[in-house]
Amino acid sequence: MLTQSEENYLKAIFALSEQQTEIVSTNLLSEKMMTKPSSVTDMLRKLADKSLVSYLKYQGCELTDKGKDYALQIIRKHRLWEVFLVEKLNFGWEEVHEIAEQLEHIKSSKLTDKLDAFLHYPKVDPHGDPIPDKNGNFSNDQKTKQLSFSNINDEVVITGVEDGSIEFFQFLKHCEIGLGTKVKIIAKYNFDQSVLILLNEKEIVLSELVSQKIYVQ
Amino acid sequence: MLTQSEENYLKAIFALSEQQTEIVSTNLLSEKMMTKPSSVTDMLRKLADKSLVSYLKYQGCELTDKGKDYALQIIRKHRLWEVFLVEKLNFGWEEVHEIAEQLEHIKSSKLTDKLDAFLHYPKVDPHGDPIPDKNGNFSNDQKTKQLSFSNINDEVVITGVEDGSIEFFQFLKHCEIGLGTKVKIIAKYNFDQSVLILLNEKEIVLSELVSQKIYVQ
DNA sequence: ACTATTTTTTAGACAAGTCTAAAAAATAGT
DNA sequence: ACTATTTTTTAGACTTGTCTAAAAAATAGT
């Protein structure tokens, strides 16, 4: 049984090795965890002792299969709780991350599975991120294409958004942008890479950064 | 913001000063917390520093108003989560306590209030224990009269059960004894203080101990 | 290839929450 | 009231997860 801190490290290593590099460096991990590199070194030795990561001095770390399974279970719990908070308790997108960070550490696989069933086995969380099943399997086809790559006159459906700041989520809420929202690309401006879209009969300009944080299909 | 351990001490002090004595001794608390008395002394000094308990060396402790409020919020969360687990996720009575022990430490009063609303503001948890409202108020009329005090031919409704072992809850489940169950007292045996009851057309003998752990009205 | 810089580790420290062993205070028995 | 027992506290230690400062290894610049 792992501590919350150990679980948070596993989750961070998993996320970094997906987004960035296969092998995660001590410094990168220390930034993500908002701790000092020396603290990371200590933790990596502990996780290596438990066969959750493979770690070689000065070379960085990588999750073992066991570590990856464990990380996926935490991610599963996090995303299921996010669905619960948004769909059942009517929380806003921007509020759920922090609470799910706490709920993901509750230890009871029976609880997780019953929650999964209660929510009718959702495939994605409120941000469009895929939810691993009981065995850690998931299909990741929601967040493949950024809105910024769409062409003029394309009519697309929003399938995901990048996990970002509270302000970013509040902006999306203000624009009425959510999963499943249909938008049409009206224009793309080369001078600042912004995109003009049509959404619910309103025209909205999305900055380059925003258009890269929204995924469509 | 308190740690889980501090919260658990507050909860234990609250429970003991309700069930046993106004002022809780170090030894009694150490038994309840399953720690050594020396650990309790340390913690009491810490809680006294935070004005959550009043504590005098060698004399025991008592919750301050602030400590009582805090304890009631934890109890509120615990019991709301128990209702959620039983009513929404179909957990059995006997399984929910351990999970609720974890969930009660999730920090978000907004979550607690939204959960309360989602469950339609329940007044009691699955064991018949009252759920404090947002302000810590609750009415305690569910668990006043033990089944053992009922008289022959009384027809009563079960309003609560004492929080007990997993085996005790499994026994209740097997007998189909739940909150709201109607029973009729058929006989009381003086030789062992057991009670014979009629429940769903079946006759069941309840031992003295069991009849004292069931509350009726 | 050698030095300068960056990255990572080691060594020693600290707070929280626990323990054991010993001392001090309170309580009980006669 | 005095001693024996019980209760409670103190003192010192250990673990977890963190830190700072210094040392060691790896990387980059010319």
mmCIF file with all atom_site columns, N, CA and C in Angstrom, chain B residues 138-163:
data_model
loop_
_atom_site.group_PDB
_atom_site.id
_atom_site.type_symbol
_atom_site.label_atom_id
_atom_site.label_alt_id
_atom_site.label_comp_id
_atom_site.label_asym_id
_atom_site.label_entity_id
_atom_site.label_seq_id
_atom_site.pdbx_PDB_ins_code
_atom_site.Cartn_x
_atom_site.Cartn_y
_atom_site.Cartn_z
_atom_site.occupancy
_atom_site.B_iso_or_equiv
_atom_site.pdbx_formal_charge
_atom_site.auth_seq_id
_atom_site.auth_comp_id
_atom_site.auth_asym_id
_atom_site.auth_atom_id
_atom_site.pdbx_PDB_model_num
ATOM 1  N N  . PHE B 1 138 ? -28.131 19.075 14.724 1.00 0.00 ? 138 PHE B N  1
ATOM 2  C CA . PHE B 1 138 ? -28.849 17.849 14.403 1.00 0.00 ? 138 PHE B CA 1
ATOM 3  C C  . PHE B 1 138 ? -29.779 17.472 15.536 1.00 0.00 ? 138 PHE B C  1
ATOM 4  N N  . SER B 1 139 ? -30.856 16.734 15.175 1.00 0.00 ? 139 SER B N  1
ATOM 5  C CA . SER B 1 139 ? -31.793 16.272 16.192 1.00 0.00 ? 139 SER B CA 1
ATOM 6  C C  . SER B 1 139 ? -31.525 14.806 16.436 1.00 0.00 ? 139 SER B C  1
ATOM 7  N N  . ASN B 1 140 ? -31.422 14.431 17.673 1.00 0.00 ? 140 ASN B N  1
ATOM 8  C CA . ASN B 1 140 ? -31.076 13.048 17.994 1.00 0.00 ? 140 ASN B CA 1
ATOM 9  C C  . ASN B 1 140 ? -32.245 12.351 18.672 1.00 0.00 ? 140 ASN B C  1
ATOM 10 N N  . ASP B 1 141 ? -33.229 11.920 17.866 1.00 0.00 ? 141 ASP B N  1
ATOM 11 C CA . ASP B 1 141 ? -34.338 11.192 18.472 1.00 0.00 ? 141 ASP B CA 1
ATOM 12 C C  . ASP B 1 141 ? -34.456 9.770  17.917 1.00 0.00 ? 141 ASP B C  1
ATOM 13 N N  . GLN B 1 142 ? -33.461 9.377  17.122 1.00 0.00 ? 142 GLN B N  1
ATOM 14 C CA . GLN B 1 142 ? -33.514 8.066  16.465 1.00 0.00 ? 142 GLN B CA 1
ATOM 15 C C  . GLN B 1 142 ? -33.036 6.942  17.373 1.00 0.00 ? 142 GLN B C  1
ATOM 16 N N  . LYS B 1 143 ? -32.079 7.252  18.204 1.00 0.00 ? 143 LYS B N  1
ATOM 17 C CA . LYS B 1 143 ? -31.442 6.168  18.944 1.00 0.00 ? 143 LYS B CA 1
ATOM 18 C C  . LYS B 1 143 ? -31.590 6.354  20.445 1.00 0.00 ? 143 LYS B C  1
ATOM 19 N N  . THR B 1 144 ? -32.862 6.471  20.849 1.00 0.00 ? 144 THR B N  1
ATOM 20 C CA . THR B 1 144 ? -33.110 6.725  22.258 1.00 0.00 ? 144 THR B CA 1
ATOM 21 C C  . THR B 1 144 ? -33.522 5.467  23.018 1.00 0.00 ? 144 THR B C  1
ATOM 22 N N  . LYS B 1 145 ? -34.304 4.583  22.360 1.00 0.00 ? 145 LYS B N  1
ATOM 23 C CA . LYS B 1 145 ? -34.858 3.428  23.080 1.00 0.00 ? 145 LYS B CA 1
ATOM 24 C C  . LYS B 1 145 ? -34.343 2.106  22.499 1.00 0.00 ? 145 LYS B C  1
ATOM 25 N N  . GLN B 1 146 ? -33.697 1.319  23.344 1.00 0.00 ? 146 GLN B N  1
ATOM 26 C CA . GLN B 1 146 ? -33.191 0.021  22.901 1.00 0.00 ? 146 GLN B CA 1
ATOM 27 C C  . GLN B 1 146 ? -34.337 -0.984 22.746 1.00 0.00 ? 146 GLN B C  1
ATOM 28 N N  . LEU B 1 147 ? -34.191 -1.861 21.783 1.00 0.00 ? 147 LEU B N  1
ATOM 29 C CA . LEU B 1 147 ? -35.186 -2.919 21.570 1.00 0.00 ? 147 LEU B CA 1
ATOM 30 C C  . LEU B 1 147 ? -35.380 -3.738 22.853 1.00 0.00 ? 147 LEU B C  1
ATOM 31 N N  . SER B 1 148 ? -34.292 -3.889 23.601 1.00 0.00 ? 148 SER B N  1
ATOM 32 C CA . SER B 1 148 ? -34.360 -4.685 24.839 1.00 0.00 ? 148 SER B CA 1
ATOM 33 C C  . SER B 1 148 ? -35.339 -4.117 25.867 1.00 0.00 ? 148 SER B C  1
ATOM 34 N N  . PHE B 1 149 ? -35.706 -2.838 25.715 1.00 0.00 ? 149 PHE B N  1
ATOM 35 C CA . PHE B 1 149 ? -36.656 -2.235 26.658 1.00 0.00 ? 149 PHE B CA 1
ATOM 36 C C  . PHE B 1 149 ? -38.116 -2.323 26.186 1.00 0.00 ? 149 PHE B C  1
ATOM 37 N N  . SER B 1 150 ? -38.328 -2.876 24.991 1.00 0.00 ? 150 SER B N  1
ATOM 38 C CA . SER B 1 150 ? -39.704 -3.009 24.505 1.00 0.00 ? 150 SER B CA 1
ATOM 39 C C  . SER B 1 150 ? -40.440 -4.075 25.308 1.00 0.00 ? 150 SER B C  1
ATOM 40 N N  . ASN B 1 151 ? -41.769 -3.993 25.280 1.00 0.00 ? 151 ASN B N  1
ATOM 41 C CA . ASN B 1 151 ? -42.570 -4.948 26.035 1.00 0.00 ? 151 ASN B CA 1
ATOM 42 C C  . ASN B 1 151 ? -43.236 -5.954 25.099 1.00 0.00 ? 151 ASN B C  1
ATOM 43 N N  . ILE B 1 152 ? -43.652 -7.073 25.670 1.00 0.00 ? 152 ILE B N  1
ATOM 44 C CA . ILE B 1 152 ? -44.316 -8.107 24.879 1.00 0.00 ? 152 ILE B CA 1
ATOM 45 C C  . ILE B 1 152 ? -45.544 -7.530 24.188 1.00 0.00 ? 152 ILE B C  1
ATOM 46 N N  . ASN B 1 153 ? -45.705 -7.909 22.920 1.00 0.00 ? 153 ASN B N  1
ATOM 47 C CA . ASN B 1 153 ? -46.797 -7.440 22.057 1.00 0.00 ? 153 ASN B CA 1
ATOM 48 C C  . ASN B 1 153 ? -46.597 -6.037 21.469 1.00 0.00 ? 153 ASN B C  1
ATOM 49 N N  . ASP B 1 154 ? -45.537 -5.343 21.885 1.00 0.00 ? 154 ASP B N  1
ATOM 50 C CA . ASP B 1 154 ? -45.214 -4.062 21.246 1.00 0.00 ? 154 ASP B CA 1
ATOM 51 C C  . ASP B 1 154 ? -44.927 -4.302 19.765 1.00 0.00 ? 154 ASP B C  1
ATOM 52 N N  . GLU B 1 155 ? -45.420 -3.390 18.926 1.00 0.00 ? 155 GLU B N  1
ATOM 53 C CA . GLU B 1 155 ? -45.022 -3.406 17.510 1.00 0.00 ? 155 GLU B CA 1
ATOM 54 C C  . GLU B 1 155 ? -44.205 -2.152 17.277 1.00 0.00 ? 155 GLU B C  1
ATOM 55 N N  . VAL B 1 156 ? -42.950 -2.342 16.925 1.00 0.00 ? 156 VAL B N  1
ATOM 56 C CA . VAL B 1 156 ? -42.027 -1.203 16.850 1.00 0.00 ? 156 VAL B CA 1
ATOM 57 C C  . VAL B 1 156 ? -41.320 -1.155 15.501 1.00 0.00 ? 156 VAL B C  1
ATOM 58 N N  . VAL B 1 157 ? -40.734 0.018  15.228 1.00 0.00 ? 157 VAL B N  1
ATOM 59 C CA . VAL B 1 157 ? -39.969 0.229  13.993 1.00 0.00 ? 157 VAL B CA 1
ATOM 60 C C  . VAL B 1 157 ? -38.510 0.449  14.370 1.00 0.00 ? 157 VAL B C  1
ATOM 61 N N  . ILE B 1 158 ? -37.636 -0.212 13.643 1.00 0.00 ? 158 ILE B N  1
ATOM 62 C CA . ILE B 1 158 ? -36.206 -0.067 13.929 1.00 0.00 ? 158 ILE B CA 1
ATOM 63 C C  . ILE B 1 158 ? -35.715 1.276  13.391 1.00 0.00 ? 158 ILE B C  1
ATOM 64 N N  . THR B 1 159 ? -35.100 2.075  14.269 1.00 0.00 ? 159 THR B N  1
ATOM 65 C CA . THR B 1 159 ? -34.658 3.417  13.871 1.00 0.00 ? 159 THR B CA 1
ATOM 66 C C  . THR B 1 159 ? -33.137 3.558  13.894 1.00 0.00 ? 159 THR B C  1
ATOM 67 N N  . GLY B 1 160 ? -32.445 2.551  14.422 1.00 0.00 ? 160 GLY B N  1
ATOM 68 C CA . GLY B 1 160 ? -30.993 2.658  14.456 1.00 0.00 ? 160 GLY B CA 1
ATOM 69 C C  . GLY B 1 160 ? -30.344 1.393  14.973 1.00 0.00 ? 160 GLY B C  1
ATOM 70 N N  . VAL B 1 161 ? -29.061 1.245  14.682 1.00 0.00 ? 161 VAL B N  1
ATOM 71 C CA . VAL B 1 161 ? -28.288 0.144  15.268 1.00 0.00 ? 161 VAL B CA 1
ATOM 72 C C  . VAL B 1 161 ? -26.958 0.707  15.750 1.00 0.00 ? 161 VAL B C  1
ATOM 73 N N  . GLU B 1 162 ? -26.426 0.075  16.773 1.00 0.00 ? 162 GLU B N  1
ATOM 74 C CA . GLU B 1 162 ? -25.126 0.505  17.297 1.00 0.00 ? 162 GLU B CA 1
ATOM 75 C C  . GLU B 1 162 ? -24.061 0.171  16.256 1.00 0.00 ? 162 GLU B C  1
ATOM 76 N N  . ASP B 1 163 ? -23.099 1.081  16.137 1.00 0.00 ? 163 ASP B N  1
ATOM 77 C CA . ASP B 1 163 ? -21.979 0.843  15.231 1.00 0.00 ? 163 ASP B CA 1
ATOM 78 C C  . ASP B 1 163 ? -21.166 -0.327 15.785 1.00 0.00 ? 163 ASP B C  1
#
